[in-house]
Amino acid sequence: MHGRSLLQNLTLAALLAFGLTACSKSEPPKAAAPAAAPAPAAKVEPLKIGFIYVGPVGDAGWTYAHDLGRKAVEAKFGDKVKTTYVEKVAEGPDAERVIRDLVAQGNKLIFATSFGFGDSMEKVAKDHPEVFFEHATGFKTAPNLRNYEGRFYEASYVAGVLAGMMTKSNVIGFVGSFPIPEVLRNINAFTLGARSTNPKVKTKVVWVNAWFDPSKETEAAQSLINGGADVLLQNTDSTAVLQTAEKNGKYAFGWDSDMSAFAPKAHLGSAALDWSGYYVKATGDVLGKTWKSQDTRWGIKEGLTTFVKVNEAIPAAAKAKVDEAKAFLVANPGAVFRGPIKDSTGKEVLAAGAVGDDKFKGEMNFYVEGVEGKVPAGK
Amino acid sequence: MNETALLIAATLAAGTPLALAGLGLLVNERAGVVNLGAEGMMAIAAVTGFAAAFHTGNDWVGFAAGAAAGAAAASLFGWLALWLYTNQYATGLALSLFGGGFSAFVGTGYVGRKLEQSAGVGIPGLRDVPFLGPALFRQHPMVYVAIAIMAAMAWFFYRTRAGLVLRSVGESPESAHALGYPVRQIRMGAVLVGGALCGVSGAYLSITYAPMWVEGMIAGRGWIALALTVFATWRPGRVLLGAYLFGGVTMLQFHLQAQGLQLPSQFMSMLPYLSTIFVLVLISRDPLWIRLNMPASLGKTFHPGA
């Protein structure tokens, strides 16, 4: 027994030795290949671009949309750029480490695609003036740091216009993630849109305190439907709300990307995001040496925020209203919040004729008239 | 009135995954084994069940696959903790972390895929009874399965010899061993049943409740199920009640929000946890009751040779 296993060991060793020689034999041609490559030379080093994602690229929502943008940059610039991404980076101290790592790897343009990466990015930007930094949904700028965001609320407004036409109960519902200005803008825009076509509409809001929890989103959507809402929109990232509406024979919208496949009957349209235009522009800015620090807000006009896949089954009049609302926002970017606007307590927050500016939108902490209840953690 | 019925219906649906997992964990804890890997087993089962249901188009194949995956994950835990004498708590934690990562890894191809919902939900004849129909009899079959499992488990624990042996292994493995019972095999069996039920729970979440697969979708429900077994003082009926209570308060807080109640939603998010702990502590504050019901060798490694 012992002898045989010794024999086996010897055989194994022999095989290994043979394998190693085989490997070393096959090596020379391999080594020759790279040696030949530099001959044409004079090739420009590609611009290295790093992306930091908060979720997995396969989330079918927020991060997925950003990654499509990254691919668009590769398709557009080919071998002039080299992109890498790091997915599922936690917001907070980890992000700083990842950003520094990307800088150390020679990336000269870095996109951070979540609000919570802002502070880390600002710190690293200070230490590396030779690198360009771009922060999605942020608000800070520095000589080498700028931010970009979509006017998501424009799509929410268009969804509202359609919801106002489609509701039978005159109650529409919104599944909110966290009560922050970005989300409140969507709730308010949705409500303003709905009331522009149907002044009787009331909006019910349920908060799940999560960006992504399909079970909770299902529960929230179900309780809105139980409470009488028959058209739902959400600021959470899964398809759960849409699928719950389908199950209950109600209407809902897709969010972040085209979700029509998940609920053929319930799906009225999707408030989708297309970052590729901005990423191509930003890369072009760096390559063409025209990059300058600024705030960018793109909406339906620029194609970053879109409202796609309007359900074929809806009445022509409703479809016309959607097109009208889209055309209006193309002509008047961001003009969702135009006076007079009252908050849910009846106080006027925007006078007649006034249009909400960036400060008004950036600090939004109230519900407009027509939304039931009070903003949680009320200030 | 109609809204109350819908609220009850939603409560049963929301409590079911917790009840299934909690009852499963109860079995292995009654045999003296703490498996903190619930979250990981549920995640692995959720993706396996989803994949099986996706490819076969049959939910029940999905549930079976989920149970098998949960049991497979549990067998890994059982082998480590029972045969290699690793610390149960550390091994369970490791399984929980492993399951989260592993499920995300194997599940990438299933994110954002749509599952066809099979219809035919509810009990014919009873589903149209006013109030009771919409409240109780239009549920997914798994809701009734959970109740049946609870009843079967209570009968098994307290009315059968096998149940008595299982409990004695949890109370005093040395005595059971001295009497000639194969302690480790019995414990392994309990661990497998626990894993299988956690698996069904995970599959219920991904196939029926959400219904979708996405990384991290268990979202702490495994931990809640673990806590439920403790607060329910290891009694099957109380695990079920605790699960419904948790589901009920979760749905109630959404319901109240939809009614426009003026309470911070962050506070309401705490309510299910607070109220479940409060009620279960209240009904089990008798120290004698806890001593009588807590398996005495819970979490302790058993060396048959020693």
XYZ file of C-alpha atoms in Angstrom:
685
model
C 0.000 0.000 0.000
C 2.682 2.385 1.063
C 4.883 1.431 -1.848
C 2.149 2.065 -4.330
C 1.398 5.521 -3.040
C 5.109 6.285 -3.267
C 4.974 5.110 -6.843
C 1.993 7.320 -7.433
C 3.834 10.249 -5.992
C 6.756 9.600 -8.263
C 4.492 9.362 -11.271
C 2.845 12.597 -10.253
C 6.210 14.273 -9.854
C 7.247 13.017 -13.262
C 4.051 14.302 -14.812
C 4.542 17.660 -13.135
C 8.107 17.878 -14.334
C 6.969 17.027 -17.826
C 4.249 19.621 -17.590
C 6.708 22.257 -16.456
C 9.115 21.541 -19.279
C 6.214 21.631 -21.673
C 5.283 25.015 -20.322
C 8.764 26.421 -20.445
C 9.111 25.109 -23.973
C 6.005 26.883 -25.109
C 7.082 30.106 -23.488
C 9.539 31.580 -25.979
C 6.991 32.195 -28.743
C 4.724 33.887 -26.188
C 7.479 36.165 -25.041
C 8.268 37.006 -28.625
C 4.810 38.378 -29.312
C 4.918 41.459 -27.072
C 8.479 42.153 -28.192
C 7.237 42.495 -31.737
C 4.315 44.724 -30.820
C 6.068 47.979 -29.862
C 7.653 48.184 -33.328
C 4.925 50.376 -34.925
C 5.176 52.553 -31.780
C 4.216 56.224 -31.674
C 0.812 55.124 -30.394
C -0.817 57.492 -27.909
C -1.417 56.110 -24.453
C -5.209 55.647 -24.036
C -7.057 57.814 -21.547
C -7.785 55.646 -18.554
C -11.258 56.162 -17.103
C -12.498 54.700 -13.823
C -16.113 54.245 -12.723
C -17.256 53.593 -9.176
C -20.665 51.981 -8.791
C -22.703 51.701 -5.638
C -24.531 48.535 -6.758
C -23.842 45.509 -8.937
C -23.855 46.173 -12.705
C -26.610 43.592 -13.062
C -29.139 45.422 -10.903
C -31.317 46.237 -13.935
C -31.638 49.742 -12.549
C -29.391 52.560 -11.400
C -25.938 50.989 -11.754
C -26.920 49.096 -14.876
C -27.833 52.406 -16.518
C -24.457 53.912 -15.594
C -22.655 50.898 -16.970
C -24.465 51.271 -20.291
C -23.018 54.796 -20.307
C -19.539 53.408 -19.748
C -19.987 51.005 -22.644
C -21.130 53.875 -24.837
C -17.852 55.670 -24.079
C -15.881 52.589 -25.117
C -17.921 52.203 -28.293
C -17.473 55.846 -29.201
C -13.765 56.313 -28.514
C -12.488 52.774 -29.110
C -8.815 52.354 -28.271
C -8.413 56.006 -27.334
C -9.835 55.136 -23.934
C -9.543 52.305 -21.466
C -12.327 52.027 -18.919
C -12.511 50.076 -15.710
C -15.164 49.911 -13.059
C -15.453 48.892 -9.440
C -18.943 47.742 -8.483
C -20.708 47.462 -5.141
C -18.607 50.074 -3.402
C -20.081 51.078 -0.061
C -20.696 54.775 0.455
C -18.327 56.087 3.110
C -14.689 55.416 3.983
C -14.356 52.421 1.628
C -15.083 54.670 -1.309
C -12.061 56.865 -0.615
C -9.775 53.830 -0.676
C -11.259 52.696 -3.984
C -10.938 56.148 -5.547
C -7.288 56.430 -4.434
C -6.682 52.984 -5.847
C -8.141 54.001 -9.203
C -5.910 57.082 -9.229
C -2.887 54.943 -8.409
C -3.710 52.706 -11.358
C -3.362 55.681 -13.655
C -6.971 56.646 -14.289
C -7.140 60.285 -15.349
C -10.913 60.654 -15.365
C -13.026 59.200 -12.589
C -16.803 58.995 -12.315
C -18.406 58.291 -8.945
C -22.031 57.397 -9.475
C -23.692 57.822 -6.116
C -24.398 60.760 -3.837
C -22.590 59.216 -0.871
C -19.232 59.156 -2.693
C -19.047 62.954 -2.627
C -16.947 63.570 0.468
C -14.428 60.870 -0.386
C -14.107 62.211 -3.891
C -13.576 65.760 -2.691
C -10.713 64.601 -0.453
C -8.953 62.654 -3.186
C -9.501 65.445 -5.717
C -7.566 67.840 -3.473
C -4.545 65.493 -3.432
C -4.559 64.803 -7.165
C -5.001 67.984 -9.192
C -3.867 66.145 -12.345
C -6.934 63.866 -12.329
C -10.448 64.911 -13.368
C -13.276 63.908 -11.040
C -16.981 63.722 -11.814
C -19.651 63.146 -9.178
C -23.166 62.018 -10.087
C -26.083 63.598 -8.194
C -23.609 65.686 -6.204
C -23.445 69.421 -5.680
C -19.785 70.186 -4.965
C -17.231 71.594 -7.361
C -13.474 72.177 -7.215
C -11.000 73.074 -9.964
C -10.779 69.393 -10.934
C -14.140 68.211 -9.562
C -17.539 68.749 -11.098
C -20.956 67.196 -10.738
C -23.734 66.039 -13.002
C -27.303 65.019 -12.419
C -30.452 64.233 -14.308
C -33.631 66.246 -13.954
C -35.387 63.024 -12.967
C -38.412 64.959 -11.787
C -39.229 65.820 -15.404
C -39.969 62.165 -16.095
C -41.943 61.965 -12.848
C -43.993 64.922 -14.079
C -44.722 63.217 -17.395
C -45.671 60.046 -15.519
C -48.010 62.171 -13.406
C -49.662 63.661 -16.481
C -50.476 60.155 -17.634
C -51.480 58.994 -14.134
C -53.997 61.835 -13.894
C -55.630 60.667 -17.110
C -55.615 56.968 -16.208
C -56.774 56.965 -12.582
C -60.382 56.001 -11.942
C -60.308 56.387 -8.162
C -58.550 59.772 -8.330
C -56.028 58.359 -5.870
C -52.487 57.721 -7.038
C -49.681 56.236 -4.972
C -45.960 56.754 -4.568
C -43.497 54.328 -2.957
C -40.718 56.506 -1.586
C -37.235 55.455 -0.550
C -35.928 58.163 1.778
C -37.451 61.599 2.458
C -34.652 63.623 0.835
C -35.077 66.534 -1.616
C -34.361 64.352 -4.662
C -37.246 62.035 -3.814
C -39.591 64.809 -2.683
C -39.040 66.485 -6.062
C -40.275 63.304 -7.731
C -43.337 62.998 -5.495
C -44.226 66.630 -6.041
C -43.577 66.554 -9.775
C -45.683 63.390 -10.086
C -48.515 65.095 -8.206
C -48.250 68.364 -10.148
C -48.308 66.421 -13.402
C -51.348 64.423 -12.332
C -53.239 67.490 -11.183
C -52.476 69.271 -14.443
C -54.711 66.733 -16.207
C -57.014 65.876 -13.302
C -57.325 68.445 -10.487
C -59.171 65.979 -8.255
C -56.163 63.695 -7.859
C -54.760 62.959 -4.410
C -51.385 61.292 -3.891
C -50.734 58.820 -1.111
C -47.106 58.251 -0.143
C -45.586 55.242 1.627
C -41.937 55.258 2.661
C -39.956 52.041 2.781
C -36.669 53.563 4.011
C -34.637 51.520 1.531
C -33.443 51.987 -2.046
C -33.731 48.344 -2.844
C -35.828 45.810 -0.943
C -38.248 44.029 -3.297
C -40.285 42.506 -0.469
C -40.786 45.818 1.308
C -41.579 47.531 -1.973
C -44.191 44.851 -2.638
C -45.723 45.387 0.785
C -45.776 49.159 0.366
C -47.335 48.932 -3.089
C -49.950 46.506 -1.814
C -50.938 48.812 1.033
C -51.264 51.742 -1.393
C -53.512 49.652 -3.617
C -55.508 48.521 -0.576
C -55.887 52.200 0.287
C -57.500 52.904 -3.068
C -54.578 53.995 -5.256
C -54.810 52.691 -8.810
C -51.720 54.228 -10.455
C -48.333 53.859 -8.733
C -44.894 55.368 -9.159
C -41.807 54.578 -7.098
C -38.418 56.006 -6.352
C -37.052 52.619 -5.393
C -34.988 50.566 -7.769
C -36.637 47.174 -8.223
C -39.508 46.049 -10.419
C -41.575 44.989 -7.391
C -44.047 47.893 -7.429
C -44.777 47.353 -11.096
C -45.284 43.625 -10.620
C -47.578 44.189 -7.637
C -49.689 46.528 -9.749
C -49.870 43.891 -12.488
C -51.015 41.274 -9.990
C -53.756 43.594 -8.720
C -54.898 44.805 -12.127
C -53.715 48.393 -11.504
C -51.280 50.680 -13.317
C -47.677 51.602 -12.552
C -44.487 52.895 -14.136
C -40.955 51.628 -14.625
C -38.098 53.480 -12.970
C -34.430 53.887 -14.005
C -34.788 51.631 -17.029
C -37.386 50.238 -19.421
C -39.332 47.780 -17.266
C -42.194 47.129 -19.675
C -41.370 43.417 -19.947
C -42.157 42.883 -16.266
C -45.781 43.986 -16.419
C -47.208 44.188 -19.933
C -50.654 45.288 -18.750
C -49.812 47.474 -15.779
C -46.852 49.267 -17.339
C -47.872 52.730 -18.550
C -44.359 53.926 -19.328
C -40.853 53.982 -17.875
C -38.970 56.921 -16.441
C -35.607 55.769 -17.748
C -32.106 57.174 -17.542
C -29.546 57.344 -20.302
C -26.170 58.535 -19.074
C -24.260 57.738 -22.267
C -24.597 61.249 -23.717
C -23.026 62.826 -20.674
C -20.243 60.266 -20.339
C -19.314 60.678 -23.995
C -19.316 64.447 -23.610
C -17.208 64.379 -20.431
C -14.683 62.036 -22.020
C -14.564 64.278 -25.070
C -13.928 67.262 -22.781
C -10.856 65.588 -21.305
C -9.539 64.303 -24.638
C -10.095 67.691 -26.269
C -8.680 69.503 -23.226
C -11.865 71.566 -22.837
C -12.863 70.172 -19.432
C -13.972 72.831 -16.993
C -15.526 72.671 -13.580
C -19.299 73.199 -13.539
C -22.678 71.822 -12.463
C -24.554 69.891 -15.134
C -28.283 69.189 -14.977
C -29.672 67.314 -17.935
C -33.247 66.335 -18.527
C -35.626 65.269 -21.253
C -34.241 67.892 -23.634
C -30.715 66.486 -23.463
C -31.964 62.904 -23.387
C -30.558 61.967 -19.986
C -33.995 61.643 -18.449
C -36.459 59.985 -20.758
C -39.986 58.676 -20.653
C -40.113 55.580 -22.802
C -42.295 52.686 -23.879
C -45.666 54.352 -23.389
C -48.241 51.552 -23.277
C -49.909 51.064 -26.664
C -53.245 50.338 -25.038
C -53.802 53.798 -23.561
C -56.257 56.220 -25.188
C -54.903 58.498 -27.906
C -55.895 61.589 -25.910
C -53.709 60.501 -22.995
C -50.820 59.743 -25.311
C -51.180 63.197 -26.851
C -50.998 64.760 -23.370
C -47.773 62.858 -22.693
C -46.211 64.113 -25.910
C -47.408 67.618 -25.106
C -45.822 67.504 -21.638
C -42.567 66.174 -23.073
C -42.511 68.891 -25.745
C -43.160 71.518 -23.092
C -40.207 70.318 -21.013
C -37.942 70.208 -24.060
C -38.851 73.851 -24.702
C -38.685 74.805 -21.011
C -36.108 72.585 -19.333
C -36.759 72.010 -15.661
C -39.942 74.077 -15.638
C -41.955 71.546 -13.659
C -42.131 73.784 -10.627
C -43.831 76.961 -11.782
C -46.024 79.113 -9.606
C -48.434 79.325 -8.113
C -47.589 76.270 -6.005
C -49.032 75.665 -2.559
C -47.673 73.131 -0.116
C -49.908 70.516 1.494
C -50.774 72.860 4.375
C -52.075 75.467 1.935
C -49.142 77.861 2.271
C -47.923 79.382 -0.981
C -44.333 78.301 -1.631
C -43.972 79.670 -5.145
C -45.747 82.811 -6.309
C -47.694 82.955 -9.562
C -45.400 83.408 -12.530
C -42.256 82.334 -10.632
C -40.260 79.255 -11.617
C -38.495 77.183 -8.981
C -34.734 77.768 -9.143
C -31.971 75.326 -8.205
C -32.097 76.414 -4.576
C -35.867 75.878 -4.451
C -35.471 72.405 -5.922
C -32.335 71.513 -4.021
C -33.812 72.236 -0.624
C -37.295 70.877 -1.197
C -38.687 69.572 2.091
C -42.452 69.787 1.691
C -45.321 68.094 -0.139
C -47.248 70.097 -2.688
C -51.000 70.473 -2.412
C -52.678 67.168 -3.244
C -50.188 64.927 -1.441
C -51.645 63.447 1.718
C -49.839 63.485 5.042
C -46.664 65.195 6.118
C -43.027 64.758 5.154
C -41.436 62.437 7.757
C -38.770 63.896 10.046
C -40.487 67.195 9.297
C -38.217 70.176 9.570
C -64.124 46.704 6.444
C -62.772 45.678 3.099
C -59.474 47.339 3.939
C -59.232 45.392 7.182
C -59.697 42.152 5.263
C -56.935 43.165 2.856
C -54.694 44.069 5.768
C -55.211 40.637 7.319
C -54.475 38.990 3.984
C -51.276 40.997 3.576
C -50.267 40.127 7.132
C -50.498 36.399 6.490
C -48.467 36.744 3.298
C -45.793 38.859 4.994
C -45.533 36.581 8.033
C -45.212 33.339 6.096
C -41.514 33.517 5.085
C -40.587 34.333 8.684
C -42.767 31.504 9.990
C -41.243 28.947 7.602
C -37.667 29.895 8.438
C -38.405 30.273 12.153
C -40.031 26.829 12.338
C -37.078 25.307 10.526
C -34.588 26.865 12.901
C -36.741 25.705 15.772
C -36.172 22.066 14.788
C -32.393 22.263 14.885
C -32.426 24.409 18.018
C -34.656 21.868 19.756
C -31.925 19.354 18.960
C -29.406 21.682 20.575
C -27.850 23.198 17.453
C -27.804 26.935 16.772
C -27.408 27.659 13.075
C -26.808 31.367 12.553
C -26.483 30.695 8.838
C -30.214 31.212 8.197
C -29.666 34.348 6.144
C -27.110 32.596 3.942
C -29.166 29.431 3.498
C -32.194 31.505 2.531
C -30.174 33.471 -0.007
C -28.759 30.344 -1.644
C -32.218 28.766 -1.676
C -33.809 31.924 -3.056
C -31.546 31.972 -6.101
C -31.718 28.190 -6.601
C -35.482 28.161 -6.290
C -35.832 31.111 -8.626
C -33.590 29.474 -11.219
C -35.486 26.193 -11.014
C -38.870 27.895 -11.306
C -37.539 30.057 -14.133
C -36.354 27.123 -16.229
C -39.184 24.699 -15.515
C -42.011 27.227 -15.271
C -43.286 25.368 -12.236
C -43.279 27.080 -8.843
C -43.392 23.793 -6.954
C -40.223 22.569 -8.609
C -38.767 25.874 -7.479
C -39.830 25.338 -3.877
C -38.401 21.805 -3.938
C -35.134 23.068 -5.363
C -35.049 25.772 -2.704
C -35.557 23.185 0.031
C -32.801 21.010 -1.423
C -30.416 23.958 -1.680
C -31.181 25.031 1.884
C -30.564 21.494 3.118
C -27.319 21.276 1.127
C -26.052 24.493 2.671
C -27.112 23.243 6.097
C -25.293 19.948 5.544
C -22.070 21.897 5.107
C -22.732 23.592 8.421
C -23.679 20.288 10.064
C -20.547 18.543 8.860
C -18.333 21.320 10.186
C -20.111 21.844 13.487
C -21.046 18.260 14.352
C -18.200 16.180 12.932
C -15.310 18.627 12.991
C -16.479 20.233 16.268
C -16.202 23.803 15.043
C -17.903 26.462 17.100
C -21.564 26.583 16.080
C -21.873 30.350 16.311
C -18.749 31.061 14.263
C -19.650 28.414 11.679
C -23.169 29.762 11.340
C -21.915 33.301 10.900
C -19.497 32.084 8.254
C -22.318 30.310 6.409
C -24.405 33.441 6.570
C -21.648 35.527 4.977
C -20.748 32.808 2.499
C -24.366 32.403 1.427
C -24.719 36.113 0.739
C -21.685 36.184 -1.509
C -22.222 32.803 -3.124
C -25.835 33.517 -4.021
C -24.839 36.841 -5.573
C -22.116 35.093 -7.563
C -24.223 32.286 -8.997
C -27.277 34.511 -9.386
C -25.860 37.233 -11.647
C -27.556 35.725 -14.694
C -30.967 35.805 -13.026
C -31.045 39.408 -11.899
C -33.807 41.288 -13.639
C -35.349 38.142 -15.140
C -39.071 37.827 -15.064
C -40.865 34.866 -13.591
C -44.253 33.877 -14.995
C -46.735 33.973 -12.143
C -48.818 30.850 -11.969
C -52.424 31.657 -11.209
C -55.048 29.691 -9.274
C -54.525 31.155 -5.830
C -57.063 30.631 -3.094
C -59.421 27.996 -1.767
C -62.379 27.460 -4.092
C -65.736 27.793 -2.376
C -64.340 29.718 0.575
C -62.604 32.471 -1.369
C -65.881 34.270 -2.037
C -67.207 34.322 1.523
C -67.704 37.975 2.473
C -64.835 39.405 4.548
C -63.331 36.010 5.445
C -62.759 35.158 1.797
C -60.508 38.087 0.929
C -58.949 38.023 4.412
C -58.071 34.360 4.762
C -58.844 32.225 1.747
C -57.186 33.911 -1.216
C -53.623 33.199 -0.184
C -50.790 31.454 -1.882
C -50.830 27.722 -0.928
C -47.524 28.191 0.895
C -49.321 30.268 3.531
C -51.449 27.250 4.439
C -48.456 24.941 4.178
C -46.709 27.014 6.862
C -49.670 26.616 9.200
C -49.785 22.874 8.543
C -46.072 22.578 9.254
C -46.553 24.378 12.554
C -49.315 21.968 13.587
C -47.331 18.932 12.478
C -44.295 20.162 14.369
C -46.186 20.727 17.602
C -47.623 17.229 17.328
C -44.208 15.767 16.528
C -42.423 17.478 19.421
C -44.943 16.761 22.143
C -46.924 13.729 21.015
C -44.417 11.390 19.417
C -41.541 9.331 20.717
C -39.243 10.585 17.935
C -40.008 14.142 19.005
C -39.147 13.259 22.582
C -35.822 11.779 21.453
C -35.078 14.892 19.419
C -35.767 17.118 22.401
C -33.716 14.910 24.720
C -30.768 15.288 22.343
C -31.162 19.024 22.755
C -31.505 18.815 26.534
C -28.761 16.370 27.415
C -26.834 14.860 24.524
C -24.672 12.887 26.977
C -27.701 11.076 28.427
C -29.134 10.435 24.990
C -25.778 9.106 23.897
C -25.573 6.853 26.966
C -29.007 5.482 26.099
C -27.689 4.555 22.706
C -29.162 7.255 20.524
C -26.950 8.449 17.649
C -26.744 12.055 18.826
C -24.776 13.456 15.927
C -26.937 11.777 13.297
C -30.104 13.030 14.972
C -28.655 16.515 15.183
C -27.616 16.340 11.540
C -31.145 15.337 10.596
C -32.534 18.304 12.515
C -30.026 20.636 10.870
C -31.060 19.368 7.426
C -34.761 19.872 8.174
C -33.948 23.353 9.446
C -32.012 24.129 6.276
C -34.771 22.758 4.062
C -37.435 24.924 5.707
C -35.194 28.004 5.535
C -34.778 27.061 1.894
C -38.521 26.949 1.285
C -38.752 30.340 2.975
C -36.073 31.817 0.708
C -37.724 30.310 -2.356
C -41.098 31.726 -1.270
C -39.519 35.186 -1.181
C -37.954 34.955 -4.629
C -40.680 32.955 -6.409
C -43.908 34.223 -4.889
C -43.470 37.205 -2.664
C -41.105 39.572 -4.474
C -41.157 37.765 -7.121
C -37.651 38.234 -8.440
C -34.091 37.354 -7.646
C -31.692 40.049 -6.627
C -28.650 40.018 -4.424
C -29.362 40.829 -0.785
C -33.101 40.325 -1.185
C -33.418 38.325 2.041
C -32.714 41.659 3.731
C -32.295 40.402 7.290
C -35.318 38.096 7.402
C -33.086 35.174 8.386
C -31.923 37.075 11.436
C -35.474 38.003 12.368
C -36.480 34.333 12.127
C -33.575 33.428 14.430
C -34.646 36.024 16.947
C -38.237 34.824 16.712
C -37.315 31.322 17.887
C -35.743 32.770 21.006
C -38.522 35.206 21.824
C -41.090 32.502 21.123
C -39.318 30.355 23.741
C -38.913 27.531 21.221
C -42.655 26.781 20.917
C -43.958 26.196 17.345
C -47.276 27.977 17.868
C -45.581 31.055 19.217
C -43.108 31.153 16.352
C -46.048 31.286 13.965
C -47.818 33.948 16.018
C -44.635 35.988 16.322
C -44.124 35.796 12.562
C -47.682 36.994 11.911
C -47.288 39.703 14.500
C -44.134 40.921 12.810
C -45.746 40.728 9.376
C -48.866 42.407 10.697
C -47.100 45.383 12.211
C -44.967 45.738 9.066
C -48.093 45.912 6.944
C -49.892 48.072 9.477
C -47.190 50.707 9.378
C -47.385 50.865 5.570
C -51.164 50.921 5.847
C -51.070 53.813 8.315
C -48.659 55.677 6.069
C -51.037 55.209 3.154
C -53.771 56.621 5.411
C -51.635 59.718 5.853
C -50.875 59.195 9.533
C -48.612 61.916 10.889
C -45.789 59.829 12.298
C -42.186 59.759 11.101
C -41.813 56.797 8.755
C -38.412 56.047 10.259
C -40.121 55.490 13.594
C -42.726 53.274 11.987
C -39.974 51.187 10.402
C -38.845 50.319 13.925
C -42.330 49.295 15.023
C -42.394 45.699 13.764
C -39.194 44.929 15.637
C -40.195 46.742 18.798
C -43.695 45.376 19.035
C -42.670 41.789 18.285
C -40.003 41.830 20.953
C -42.348 43.567 23.371
C -45.219 41.129 22.970
C -43.089 38.010 22.973
C -41.158 39.142 26.021
C -44.445 39.903 27.698
C -45.889 36.453 27.116
C -42.703 34.661 28.085
C -41.354 36.697 30.978
C -41.782 33.808 33.377
C -38.199 32.599 33.995
C -39.388 29.089 34.784
C -41.163 28.943 31.442
C -37.957 29.879 29.636
C -35.910 27.369 31.631
C -38.407 24.660 30.843
C -38.423 25.382 27.133
C -34.887 26.417 26.290
C -32.895 23.396 25.098
C -30.271 23.020 27.822
C -27.395 22.112 25.517
C -28.208 24.790 22.929
C -25.102 25.819 21.033
C -22.788 23.475 22.918
C -20.495 21.165 21.010
C -21.021 17.481 21.704
C -18.042 15.108 21.612
C -19.361 11.537 21.573
C -16.006 10.139 22.653
C -15.612 12.303 25.729
